[in-house]
């Protein structure tokens, strides 16, 4: 199909869709409230709906008072029953699919319900919106002259008791219309390979001679793939391999630590990066403007949002608020109620609002991934921005990192210990540490207060990780590829001690 026709069809779809988008842009709180009432009414005859008497809930206030907020542990028993084939437990339509996720750090698997409604009205709807927004912002795009290189999870789908589980990406690929595969590369056979290392080379072999115009996947693993492409082809720039490549749609982890490395292998000011915010539980936000680091919260995908201010999270004062009550630049834990039957579910992410009209967010980290042993409230966003600043100043480059507290012992003050794998190490590690400490102080007033005159915290301690340490750690824990991530910050030393032990020896596996 000629590209102008494809772009015209996309433009028609966007205009039709934009009327709906304008509705939630203009009346966001009304749209969210109506959505909540619709979800409650739809599920009133489920076991969950009867337990909390959904039939008598007429407003958000009653819903919030009656329905408890839970994390996965609080949902596990009923999800396990659903996986055994029981229906009408928390959602009226049968749940056929479960997105398997190990979580960011937990060894225990999570099985997130994926309904027909969430598949069509959330995940697939968001993919269409993303493409349409991009084409609307870039009318001369040649996106459809070639293929999209997708890098998803590495686990195949498994059937059990009449239900199916696997990576969300595998579920999405398995349910895509047949024509969608023609616009994507690699094919389903390679995309769903389970051996990550074998799969990486198979992707390179299958895609290197394709006309790839866009990339889609998690930044950390996409970078591994692109470096493999360069190594295999002997090229210095990805644009020498795919000259028509114009955009990278990314999500899953923060792009900040990888931005400079991408610019080296995609050296052009015209190349575009579009961020998305999605998870196994749903698709939440989309970058709707070129060259922006803000994401538009999508309010009509069947997801009702609530937020817990992080300064009262996991305390006796913990209380969720609706979208209408959020404030700018405050850190919030995200709570969702979805069209897959998750009610007031803690997804474990934190966000900050950068705009209230429309509602735009930045993902700031994870509720479990911060260090607050000494009252310093250090979050991932602080760490990544500080490291980016210091790397630029010291001409160094980071592959991966993690941090943990050094607990107070006797009269000795506490500190933060960092384990950093460098691609290009700094010439002077002491200077790097000094600059890093100052950058953290500038970004976080609580950290600065605890560091003042070493009142509570000593200077950070930085260890250099050996080459491939974090890759080997993920491999050792069967977490290569897909959505698996390095635990950046932790309040315990579990990951740090494990990684430091592995850092002293070469991994064989």
Tab-separated table of C-alpha atoms in Angstrom:
chain	number	residue	atom	x	y	z
A	1	UNK	CA	0.000	0.000	0.000
A	2	UNK	CA	1.507	3.420	-0.965
A	3	UNK	CA	2.713	5.414	2.015
A	4	UNK	CA	0.570	8.547	1.382
A	5	UNK	CA	-2.524	6.325	1.578
A	6	UNK	CA	-1.326	4.705	4.808
A	7	UNK	CA	-0.639	8.133	6.314
A	8	UNK	CA	-4.072	9.341	5.163
A	9	UNK	CA	-5.760	6.372	6.837
A	10	UNK	CA	-3.781	7.041	10.031
A	11	UNK	CA	-4.707	10.729	9.805
A	12	UNK	CA	-8.393	9.821	9.451
A	13	UNK	CA	-8.162	7.490	12.441
A	14	UNK	CA	-6.405	10.182	14.489
A	15	UNK	CA	-9.078	12.779	13.722
A	16	UNK	CA	-11.779	10.319	14.713
A	17	UNK	CA	-9.883	9.328	17.859
A	18	UNK	CA	-8.865	12.887	18.704
A	19	UNK	CA	-12.458	13.791	19.500
A	20	UNK	CA	-12.336	11.210	22.306
A	21	UNK	CA	-8.900	12.387	23.452
A	22	UNK	CA	-10.152	15.997	23.529
A	23	UNK	CA	-12.981	14.831	25.782
A	24	UNK	CA	-10.654	13.576	28.524
A	25	UNK	CA	-8.294	16.524	27.998
A	26	UNK	CA	-11.178	18.937	28.598
A	27	UNK	CA	-13.059	16.949	31.253
A	28	UNK	CA	-10.434	14.630	32.808
A	29	UNK	CA	-12.011	14.189	36.230
A	30	UNK	CA	-15.508	13.657	34.838
A	31	UNK	CA	-14.183	11.045	32.376
A	32	UNK	CA	-12.338	9.239	35.167
A	33	UNK	CA	-15.357	9.288	37.487
A	34	UNK	CA	-17.670	7.999	34.763
A	35	UNK	CA	-15.142	5.263	33.968
A	36	UNK	CA	-14.997	4.158	37.614
A	37	UNK	CA	-18.795	3.954	37.868
A	38	UNK	CA	-18.871	1.952	34.624
A	39	UNK	CA	-16.284	-0.550	35.930
A	40	UNK	CA	-18.151	-0.906	39.233
A	41	UNK	CA	-21.496	-1.475	37.479
A	42	UNK	CA	-19.981	-3.991	35.055
A	43	UNK	CA	-18.467	-6.062	37.897
A	44	UNK	CA	-21.294	-5.765	40.442
A	45	UNK	CA	-22.312	-9.432	40.111
A	46	UNK	CA	-18.795	-10.862	40.457
A	47	UNK	CA	-17.677	-12.468	43.707
A	48	UNK	CA	-15.589	-9.357	44.431
A	49	UNK	CA	-18.485	-7.057	43.527
A	50	UNK	CA	-20.835	-8.849	45.867
A	51	UNK	CA	-18.282	-8.900	48.701
A	52	UNK	CA	-18.050	-5.104	48.617
A	53	UNK	CA	-21.659	-4.543	47.509
A	54	UNK	CA	-20.776	-2.749	44.284
A	55	UNK	CA	-24.492	-2.438	43.488
A	56	UNK	CA	-24.854	0.201	46.218
A	57	UNK	CA	-21.707	2.214	45.359
A	58	UNK	CA	-22.762	5.493	43.748
A	59	UNK	CA	-19.612	7.627	44.054
A	60	UNK	CA	-15.847	7.584	44.495
A	61	UNK	CA	-16.035	8.392	48.214
A	62	UNK	CA	-17.975	5.191	48.988
A	63	UNK	CA	-15.720	3.158	46.702
A	64	UNK	CA	-12.595	4.433	48.473
A	65	UNK	CA	-14.063	3.795	51.934
A	66	UNK	CA	-15.271	0.305	51.122
A	67	UNK	CA	-12.667	-1.297	48.842
A	68	UNK	CA	-9.200	-1.931	50.330
A	69	UNK	CA	-5.932	-1.075	48.581
A	70	UNK	CA	-3.771	-4.159	47.973
A	71	UNK	CA	-0.509	-5.159	46.355
A	72	UNK	CA	0.009	-8.447	44.497
A	73	UNK	CA	0.295	-10.467	47.694
A	74	UNK	CA	-3.223	-9.384	48.611
A	75	UNK	CA	-4.503	-10.529	45.221
A	76	UNK	CA	-2.533	-13.732	44.811
A	77	UNK	CA	-5.083	-16.198	46.213
A	78	UNK	CA	-7.946	-15.035	44.011
A	79	UNK	CA	-5.676	-14.788	40.955
A	80	UNK	CA	-4.523	-18.370	41.591
A	81	UNK	CA	-8.183	-19.450	41.641
A	82	UNK	CA	-8.760	-17.622	38.374
A	83	UNK	CA	-5.757	-19.394	36.846
A	84	UNK	CA	-7.343	-22.695	37.854
A	85	UNK	CA	-10.283	-21.836	35.612
A	86	UNK	CA	-12.752	-20.226	38.057
A	87	UNK	CA	-14.672	-17.358	36.483
A	88	UNK	CA	-16.612	-14.274	37.619
A	89	UNK	CA	-14.334	-13.804	40.602
A	90	UNK	CA	-13.190	-10.206	40.101
A	91	UNK	CA	-14.182	-9.578	36.479
A	92	UNK	CA	-17.354	-10.771	34.710
A	93	UNK	CA	-15.840	-11.881	31.393
A	94	UNK	CA	-13.539	-14.932	31.406
A	95	UNK	CA	-9.837	-14.189	31.975
A	96	UNK	CA	-7.956	-16.304	29.423
A	97	UNK	CA	-4.493	-14.754	29.698
A	98	UNK	CA	-2.115	-13.967	32.538
A	99	UNK	CA	0.986	-11.859	32.009
A	100	UNK	CA	3.794	-13.520	33.927
A	101	UNK	CA	6.167	-11.113	35.584
A	102	UNK	CA	8.902	-11.737	38.097
A	103	UNK	CA	8.493	-8.179	39.286
A	104	UNK	CA	11.557	-6.012	39.250
A	105	UNK	CA	13.413	-7.852	41.958
A	106	UNK	CA	11.211	-10.582	43.377
A	107	UNK	CA	12.108	-14.143	42.507
A	108	UNK	CA	8.447	-15.044	42.982
A	109	UNK	CA	6.415	-14.841	39.779
A	110	UNK	CA	3.390	-12.613	39.448
A	111	UNK	CA	0.508	-13.511	37.163
A	112	UNK	CA	-1.347	-10.370	36.097
A	113	UNK	CA	-4.833	-10.932	34.629
A	114	UNK	CA	-5.323	-9.744	31.045
A	115	UNK	CA	-8.950	-9.572	29.914
A	116	UNK	CA	-10.347	-9.204	26.388
A	117	UNK	CA	-11.293	-5.663	27.359
A	118	UNK	CA	-7.823	-4.686	28.596
A	119	UNK	CA	-6.205	-6.283	25.547
A	120	UNK	CA	-8.345	-4.365	23.043
A	121	UNK	CA	-9.305	-1.171	24.875
A	122	UNK	CA	-5.989	-0.590	26.634
A	123	UNK	CA	-2.899	-2.295	25.180
A	124	UNK	CA	-3.859	-2.327	21.492
A	125	UNK	CA	-5.680	1.010	21.686
A	126	UNK	CA	-2.532	2.599	23.115
A	127	UNK	CA	-0.369	1.191	20.311
A	128	UNK	CA	-2.682	2.806	17.737
A	129	UNK	CA	-2.728	6.100	19.641
A	130	UNK	CA	1.059	6.129	19.883
A	131	UNK	CA	1.480	5.705	16.116
A	132	UNK	CA	-1.182	8.273	15.330
A	133	UNK	CA	0.296	10.866	17.698
A	134	UNK	CA	3.722	10.304	16.184
A	135	UNK	CA	2.426	10.652	12.616
A	136	UNK	CA	0.432	13.744	13.564
A	137	UNK	CA	3.618	15.344	14.912
A	138	UNK	CA	5.720	14.205	11.942
A	139	UNK	CA	3.702	14.534	8.753
A	140	UNK	CA	6.684	13.714	6.520
A	141	UNK	CA	7.283	10.408	8.322
A	142	UNK	CA	8.184	7.382	6.207
A	143	UNK	CA	7.434	4.983	9.047
A	144	UNK	CA	5.337	2.644	6.904
A	145	UNK	CA	7.882	2.280	4.119
A	146	UNK	CA	9.640	-0.283	6.314
A	147	UNK	CA	9.243	-2.421	9.394
A	148	UNK	CA	9.261	-1.968	13.147
A	149	UNK	CA	11.932	-3.935	14.997
A	150	UNK	CA	10.232	-5.130	18.175
A	151	UNK	CA	12.196	-6.526	21.074
A	152	UNK	CA	9.866	-8.227	23.512
A	153	UNK	CA	10.093	-10.865	26.184
A	154	UNK	CA	11.789	-14.188	25.716
A	155	UNK	CA	9.262	-16.585	27.179
A	156	UNK	CA	6.830	-18.648	25.172
A	157	UNK	CA	3.191	-18.996	26.154
A	158	UNK	CA	2.140	-21.879	28.388
A	159	UNK	CA	-1.349	-23.370	28.666
A	160	UNK	CA	-2.678	-24.535	32.005
A	161	UNK	CA	-6.245	-25.307	33.182
A	162	UNK	CA	-7.716	-23.632	30.124
A	163	UNK	CA	-5.774	-20.395	30.694
A	164	UNK	CA	-2.548	-19.134	29.125
A	165	UNK	CA	0.406	-17.391	30.767
A	166	UNK	CA	3.617	-15.822	29.515
A	167	UNK	CA	5.294	-12.436	28.971
A	168	UNK	CA	2.843	-9.657	28.139
A	169	UNK	CA	4.734	-9.108	24.874
A	170	UNK	CA	4.204	-12.768	23.973
A	171	UNK	CA	0.455	-12.433	24.712
A	172	UNK	CA	0.260	-9.297	22.561
A	173	UNK	CA	2.168	-10.932	19.694
A	174	UNK	CA	0.025	-14.073	19.898
A	175	UNK	CA	-3.217	-12.078	19.650
A	176	UNK	CA	-2.199	-9.526	17.023
A	177	UNK	CA	-4.078	-9.578	13.693
A	178	UNK	CA	-2.251	-11.588	11.034
A	179	UNK	CA	-1.419	-8.510	8.957
A	180	UNK	CA	0.461	-6.882	11.842
A	181	UNK	CA	3.302	-9.388	11.535
A	182	UNK	CA	4.034	-8.140	8.006
A	183	UNK	CA	4.940	-4.698	9.377
A	184	UNK	CA	7.148	-6.081	12.166
A	185	UNK	CA	10.475	-7.820	12.412
A	186	UNK	CA	11.650	-10.336	13.543
A	187	UNK	CA	8.854	-12.822	12.867
A	188	UNK	CA	6.896	-14.482	15.661
A	189	UNK	CA	9.102	-17.590	15.634
A	190	UNK	CA	12.214	-15.603	16.577
A	191	UNK	CA	10.343	-13.083	18.755
A	192	UNK	CA	9.114	-15.842	21.048
A	193	UNK	CA	12.392	-17.753	21.399
A	194	UNK	CA	13.087	-18.591	25.033
A	195	UNK	CA	16.922	-18.718	24.952
A	196	UNK	CA	17.758	-15.018	25.206
A	197	UNK	CA	21.376	-15.173	24.058
A	198	UNK	CA	20.576	-17.389	21.051
A	199	UNK	CA	17.579	-15.196	20.291
A	200	UNK	CA	19.687	-11.998	20.196
A	201	UNK	CA	21.868	-13.311	17.378
A	202	UNK	CA	18.824	-14.708	15.573
A	203	UNK	CA	17.248	-11.223	15.656
A	204	UNK	CA	20.427	-9.676	14.259
A	205	UNK	CA	20.579	-12.248	11.472
A	206	UNK	CA	16.920	-11.789	10.541
A	207	UNK	CA	16.738	-7.994	10.732
A	208	UNK	CA	20.106	-6.721	9.485
A	209	UNK	CA	18.978	-6.738	5.833
A	210	UNK	CA	15.443	-5.492	6.498
A	211	UNK	CA	14.332	-1.906	5.937
A	212	UNK	CA	13.838	-1.046	9.606
A	213	UNK	CA	12.192	2.357	10.167
A	214	UNK	CA	11.390	2.134	13.885
A	215	UNK	CA	12.514	0.369	17.042
A	216	UNK	CA	10.392	-0.695	20.019
A	217	UNK	CA	11.597	-2.187	23.291
A	218	UNK	CA	13.262	-1.712	26.672
A	219	UNK	CA	16.332	0.628	26.453
A	220	UNK	CA	18.773	-1.629	28.319
A	221	UNK	CA	18.133	-4.693	26.166
A	222	UNK	CA	17.689	-2.755	22.922
A	223	UNK	CA	21.153	-1.286	23.490
A	224	UNK	CA	22.592	-4.803	23.815
A	225	UNK	CA	20.874	-5.763	20.551
A	226	UNK	CA	22.043	-2.674	18.662
A	227	UNK	CA	25.638	-3.187	19.799
A	228	UNK	CA	25.374	-6.780	18.555
A	229	UNK	CA	24.133	-5.442	15.218
A	230	UNK	CA	27.150	-3.136	14.949
A	231	UNK	CA	29.536	-5.916	15.943
A	232	UNK	CA	28.052	-8.336	13.394
A	233	UNK	CA	27.942	-5.829	10.527
A	234	UNK	CA	31.204	-4.021	11.318
A	235	UNK	CA	29.427	-0.647	11.097
A	236	UNK	CA	29.954	2.322	13.429
A	237	UNK	CA	26.435	3.733	13.271
A	238	UNK	CA	23.058	2.001	13.317
A	239	UNK	CA	22.012	4.361	10.505
A	240	UNK	CA	24.652	2.704	8.319
A	241	UNK	CA	22.710	-0.542	8.788
A	242	UNK	CA	19.186	0.924	8.627
A	243	UNK	CA	19.421	4.318	6.848
A	244	UNK	CA	15.647	4.921	7.035
A	245	UNK	CA	15.414	4.430	10.787
A	246	UNK	CA	13.602	7.453	12.255
A	247	UNK	CA	12.195	6.717	15.728
A	248	UNK	CA	12.679	4.569	18.824
A	249	UNK	CA	9.586	3.863	20.967
A	250	UNK	CA	10.913	2.955	24.404
A	251	UNK	CA	9.672	2.171	27.898
A	252	UNK	CA	10.093	-0.235	30.794
A	253	UNK	CA	13.106	1.475	32.385
A	254	UNK	CA	14.333	5.053	32.519
A	255	UNK	CA	16.063	6.199	29.348
A	256	UNK	CA	18.306	8.668	31.215
A	257	UNK	CA	21.259	6.313	31.928
A	258	UNK	CA	21.368	5.176	28.303
A	259	UNK	CA	20.750	8.426	26.406
A	260	UNK	CA	24.412	9.247	25.680
A	261	UNK	CA	25.174	5.716	24.518
A	262	UNK	CA	22.273	5.851	22.053
A	263	UNK	CA	23.465	9.189	20.683
A	264	UNK	CA	26.840	7.614	19.912
A	265	UNK	CA	25.377	4.842	17.771
A	266	UNK	CA	22.523	6.970	16.367
A	267	UNK	CA	24.423	10.208	15.695
A	268	UNK	CA	21.786	12.466	14.176
A	269	UNK	CA	19.737	15.352	15.509
A	270	UNK	CA	16.801	14.267	13.364
A	271	UNK	CA	16.314	10.901	15.066
A	272	UNK	CA	13.367	10.831	17.463
A	273	UNK	CA	12.758	9.104	20.783
A	274	UNK	CA	9.204	8.485	21.984
A	275	UNK	CA	8.665	7.244	25.517
A	276	UNK	CA	5.764	5.105	26.670
A	277	UNK	CA	4.682	4.105	30.168
A	278	UNK	CA	3.178	0.645	30.249
A	279	UNK	CA	3.304	-2.514	32.329
A	280	UNK	CA	1.715	-5.942	32.507
A	281	UNK	CA	-1.196	-4.292	34.342
A	282	UNK	CA	-1.959	-1.802	31.592
A	283	UNK	CA	-0.845	1.008	29.308
A	284	UNK	CA	-0.813	4.284	31.200
A	285	UNK	CA	0.839	7.186	29.397
A	286	UNK	CA	2.298	8.241	26.044
A	287	UNK	CA	4.743	10.922	24.958
A	288	UNK	CA	2.515	13.030	22.738
A	289	UNK	CA	5.049	15.693	21.692
A	290	UNK	CA	8.351	15.550	19.818
A	291	UNK	CA	11.480	16.041	21.960
A	292	UNK	CA	9.572	15.917	25.249
A	293	UNK	CA	10.270	14.068	28.460
A	294	UNK	CA	6.666	14.345	29.679
A	295	UNK	CA	4.017	11.675	29.178
A	296	UNK	CA	0.309	12.318	28.643
A	297	UNK	CA	-1.748	10.256	31.087
A	298	UNK	CA	-4.335	8.391	29.004
A	299	UNK	CA	-7.633	8.519	30.884
A	300	UNK	CA	-9.959	6.396	28.733
A	301	UNK	CA	-8.193	3.033	28.496
A	302	UNK	CA	-10.380	1.417	31.145
A	303	UNK	CA	-8.041	2.368	34.007
A	304	UNK	CA	-9.110	4.486	36.984
A	305	UNK	CA	-6.201	6.183	38.757
A	306	UNK	CA	-5.522	6.979	42.377
A	307	UNK	CA	-2.322	8.200	43.998
A	308	UNK	CA	-0.682	7.947	47.413
A	309	UNK	CA	1.753	10.741	48.337
A	310	UNK	CA	5.094	9.065	48.966
A	311	UNK	CA	5.673	11.028	52.156
A	312	UNK	CA	2.838	9.018	53.772
A	313	UNK	CA	3.220	5.797	51.768
A	314	UNK	CA	3.414	2.644	53.938
A	315	UNK	CA	2.671	4.687	57.087
A	316	UNK	CA	-0.381	4.694	59.378
A	317	UNK	CA	-1.497	7.882	57.582
A	318	UNK	CA	-1.452	6.282	54.126
A	319	UNK	CA	-4.421	7.434	52.050
A	320	UNK	CA	-5.078	7.473	48.320
A	321	UNK	CA	-6.401	10.521	46.483
A	322	UNK	CA	-8.118	10.751	43.073
A	323	UNK	CA	-6.590	12.450	40.046
A	324	UNK	CA	-8.475	15.683	40.819
A	325	UNK	CA	-6.453	16.198	44.024
A	326	UNK	CA	-2.867	15.645	42.814
A	327	UNK	CA	-0.297	18.446	43.011
A	328	UNK	CA	2.556	19.400	40.720
A	329	UNK	CA	6.048	17.952	41.273
A	330	UNK	CA	5.039	15.773	44.222
A	331	UNK	CA	6.077	12.122	44.282
A	332	UNK	CA	3.151	9.671	44.225
A	333	UNK	CA	2.698	5.907	44.294
A	334	UNK	CA	0.294	4.804	41.557
A	335	UNK	CA	-2.898	2.850	42.394
A	336	UNK	CA	-5.022	1.451	39.574
A	337	UNK	CA	-8.478	-0.044	39.079
A	338	UNK	CA	-8.661	-1.756	35.690
A	339	UNK	CA	-10.848	-3.372	33.056
A	340	UNK	CA	-9.120	-6.672	33.864
A	341	UNK	CA	-10.534	-6.720	37.392
A	342	UNK	CA	-7.688	-5.324	39.464
A	343	UNK	CA	-9.331	-3.128	42.115
A	344	UNK	CA	-7.245	-0.467	43.901
A	345	UNK	CA	-4.028	-2.286	43.034
A	346	UNK	CA	-0.566	-1.000	43.963
A	347	UNK	CA	1.592	-1.391	40.853
A	348	UNK	CA	4.779	-0.347	42.644
A	349	UNK	CA	5.605	2.668	40.445
A	350	UNK	CA	6.005	6.290	41.452
A	351	UNK	CA	5.281	9.331	39.286
A	352	UNK	CA	5.494	13.104	39.439
A	353	UNK	CA	3.009	15.389	37.682
A	354	UNK	CA	4.663	17.962	35.437
A	355	UNK	CA	1.351	19.396	34.235
A	356	UNK	CA	-2.221	19.367	35.555
A	357	UNK	CA	-3.884	20.627	32.372
A	358	UNK	CA	-3.523	18.249	30.670
A	359	UNK	CA	-2.310	15.670	33.183
A	360	UNK	CA	1.272	14.837	32.235
A	361	UNK	CA	3.694	12.747	34.274
A	362	UNK	CA	7.259	11.582	34.584
A	363	UNK	CA	7.975	8.149	36.010
A	364	UNK	CA	10.185	8.800	39.037
A	365	UNK	CA	10.914	5.271	40.252
A	366	UNK	CA	9.570	2.329	42.219
A	367	UNK	CA	8.012	2.289	45.676
A	368	UNK	CA	10.512	-0.368	46.762
A	369	UNK	CA	13.452	1.141	44.901
A	370	UNK	CA	14.588	3.991	47.053
A	371	UNK	CA	16.918	4.403	50.002
A	372	UNK	CA	15.351	5.892	53.087
A	373	UNK	CA	17.251	4.196	55.902
A	374	UNK	CA	18.437	7.526	57.290
A	375	UNK	CA	15.505	9.775	56.251
A	376	UNK	CA	17.213	10.808	53.011
A	377	UNK	CA	14.373	9.705	50.645
A	378	UNK	CA	16.745	9.041	47.762
A	379	UNK	CA	14.813	7.951	44.666
A	380	UNK	CA	15.926	6.488	41.337
A	381	UNK	CA	15.284	9.748	39.516
A	382	UNK	CA	17.784	11.541	41.816
A	383	UNK	CA	20.397	8.839	41.278
A	384	UNK	CA	20.065	8.706	37.489
A	385	UNK	CA	20.103	12.474	37.021
A	386	UNK	CA	23.128	12.870	39.325
A	387	UNK	CA	25.048	10.139	37.519
A	388	UNK	CA	24.205	11.659	34.128
A	389	UNK	CA	25.527	15.058	35.270
A	390	UNK	CA	28.746	13.622	36.678
A	391	UNK	CA	29.401	11.342	33.695
A	392	UNK	CA	29.169	14.362	31.413
A	393	UNK	CA	31.590	16.329	33.611
A	394	UNK	CA	34.104	13.473	33.853
A	395	UNK	CA	33.727	12.101	30.284
A	396	UNK	CA	32.778	8.717	31.680
A	397	UNK	CA	30.070	6.260	30.656
A	398	UNK	CA	27.999	3.868	32.770
A	399	UNK	CA	26.625	0.465	31.789
A	400	UNK	CA	24.667	-0.278	34.981
A	401	UNK	CA	24.622	0.421	38.709
A	402	UNK	CA	23.024	-0.437	42.022
A	403	UNK	CA	23.148	1.109	45.479
A	404	UNK	CA	22.422	0.059	49.053
A	405	UNK	CA	22.867	1.471	52.547
A	406	UNK	CA	25.890	0.920	54.750
A	407	UNK	CA	24.200	0.670	58.123
A	408	UNK	CA	25.479	2.499	61.183
A	409	UNK	CA	27.788	0.400	63.338
A	410	UNK	CA	28.763	1.625	66.784
A	411	UNK	CA	29.794	5.253	66.479
A	412	UNK	CA	30.308	4.984	62.714
A	413	UNK	CA	27.896	6.982	60.558
A	414	UNK	CA	25.877	5.402	57.790
A	415	UNK	CA	26.547	5.822	54.060
A	416	UNK	CA	25.425	4.719	50.630
A	417	UNK	CA	27.443	2.099	48.798
A	418	UNK	CA	27.389	2.154	45.004
A	419	UNK	CA	28.434	-0.590	42.610
A	420	UNK	CA	28.929	0.847	39.125
A	421	UNK	CA	29.912	-0.898	35.906
A	422	UNK	CA	31.588	1.613	33.605
A	423	UNK	CA	31.929	1.413	29.851
A	424	UNK	CA	34.351	4.338	30.086
A	425	UNK	CA	35.588	4.782	33.686
A	426	UNK	CA	36.490	8.198	35.098
A	427	UNK	CA	40.188	9.036	35.286
A	428	UNK	CA	39.831	10.000	38.943
A	429	UNK	CA	37.283	8.001	40.957
A	430	UNK	CA	37.663	10.287	44.001
A	431	UNK	CA	36.780	13.318	41.903
A	432	UNK	CA	33.835	11.398	40.422
A	433	UNK	CA	32.603	10.582	43.923
A	434	UNK	CA	32.980	14.190	45.089
A	435	UNK	CA	30.996	15.498	42.114
A	436	UNK	CA	28.397	12.758	42.526
A	437	UNK	CA	27.892	13.540	46.211
A	438	UNK	CA	27.429	17.234	45.395
A	439	UNK	CA	25.013	16.437	42.549
A	440	UNK	CA	22.856	14.348	44.892
A	441	UNK	CA	22.856	17.192	47.435
A	442	UNK	CA	21.709	19.619	44.735
A	443	UNK	CA	18.876	17.310	43.679
A	444	UNK	CA	17.660	16.127	47.086
A	445	UNK	CA	17.371	18.434	50.104
A	446	UNK	CA	16.778	15.514	52.505
A	447	UNK	CA	20.011	13.874	51.365
A	448	UNK	CA	21.800	17.232	51.650
A	449	UNK	CA	20.550	17.667	55.238
A	450	UNK	CA	21.765	14.220	56.269
A	451	UNK	CA	25.140	14.861	54.626
A	452	UNK	CA	25.604	18.300	56.236
A	453	UNK	CA	28.782	18.049	58.311
A	454	UNK	CA	28.413	14.247	57.990
A	455	UNK	CA	25.635	14.567	60.576
A	456	UNK	CA	24.095	11.213	59.639
A	457	UNK	CA	25.657	10.132	56.370
A	458	UNK	CA	29.273	9.838	55.334
A	459	UNK	CA	30.307	10.348	51.718
A	460	UNK	CA	29.210	7.650	49.264
A	461	UNK	CA	31.427	4.629	48.763
A	462	UNK	CA	31.860	3.667	45.107
A	463	UNK	CA	32.984	0.230	43.934
A	464	UNK	CA	33.808	-0.492	40.307
A	465	UNK	CA	32.031	-3.543	38.921
A	466	UNK	CA	33.865	-5.865	36.573
A	467	UNK	CA	32.840	-6.139	32.932
A	468	UNK	CA	29.442	-7.881	32.430
A	469	UNK	CA	28.790	-8.197	36.167
A	470	UNK	CA	25.134	-7.154	35.971
A	471	UNK	CA	24.539	-9.245	32.849
A	472	UNK	CA	26.015	-12.279	34.616
A	473	UNK	CA	23.881	-11.608	37.693
A	474	UNK	CA	20.714	-11.494	35.596
A	475	UNK	CA	21.756	-14.654	33.775
A	476	UNK	CA	22.497	-16.434	37.055
A	477	UNK	CA	18.987	-15.541	38.232
A	478	UNK	CA	17.354	-16.527	34.914
A	479	UNK	CA	16.363	-12.920	34.242
A	480	UNK	CA	17.915	-12.132	30.878
A	481	UNK	CA	15.854	-10.027	28.496
A	482	UNK	CA	12.290	-8.810	28.379
A	483	UNK	CA	11.198	-6.552	31.221
A	484	UNK	CA	13.853	-7.708	33.682
A	485	UNK	CA	15.738	-4.859	35.315
A	486	UNK	CA	18.651	-4.229	37.621
A	487	UNK	CA	17.488	-3.240	41.148
A	488	UNK	CA	18.832	0.322	41.218
A	489	UNK	CA	18.255	1.287	44.843
A	490	UNK	CA	17.400	-0.849	47.843
A	491	UNK	CA	16.832	-0.345	51.561
A	492	UNK	CA	18.555	-3.674	52.236
A	493	UNK	CA	21.939	-5.105	51.278
A	494	UNK	CA	20.557	-8.310	49.744
A	495	UNK	CA	21.322	-7.452	46.112
A	496	UNK	CA	24.489	-5.515	46.880
A	497	UNK	CA	26.069	-8.372	48.814
A	498	UNK	CA	25.082	-10.879	46.147
A	499	UNK	CA	26.511	-8.718	43.370
A	500	UNK	CA	29.704	-7.951	45.291
A	501	UNK	CA	30.277	-11.666	45.833
A	502	UNK	CA	29.858	-12.263	42.105
A	503	UNK	CA	32.116	-9.285	41.384
A	504	UNK	CA	35.085	-11.097	42.945
A	505	UNK	CA	34.927	-14.008	40.543
A	506	UNK	CA	34.281	-14.671	36.883
A	507	UNK	CA	30.860	-16.074	36.152
A	508	UNK	CA	30.632	-19.348	34.262
A	509	UNK	CA	27.208	-20.140	32.869
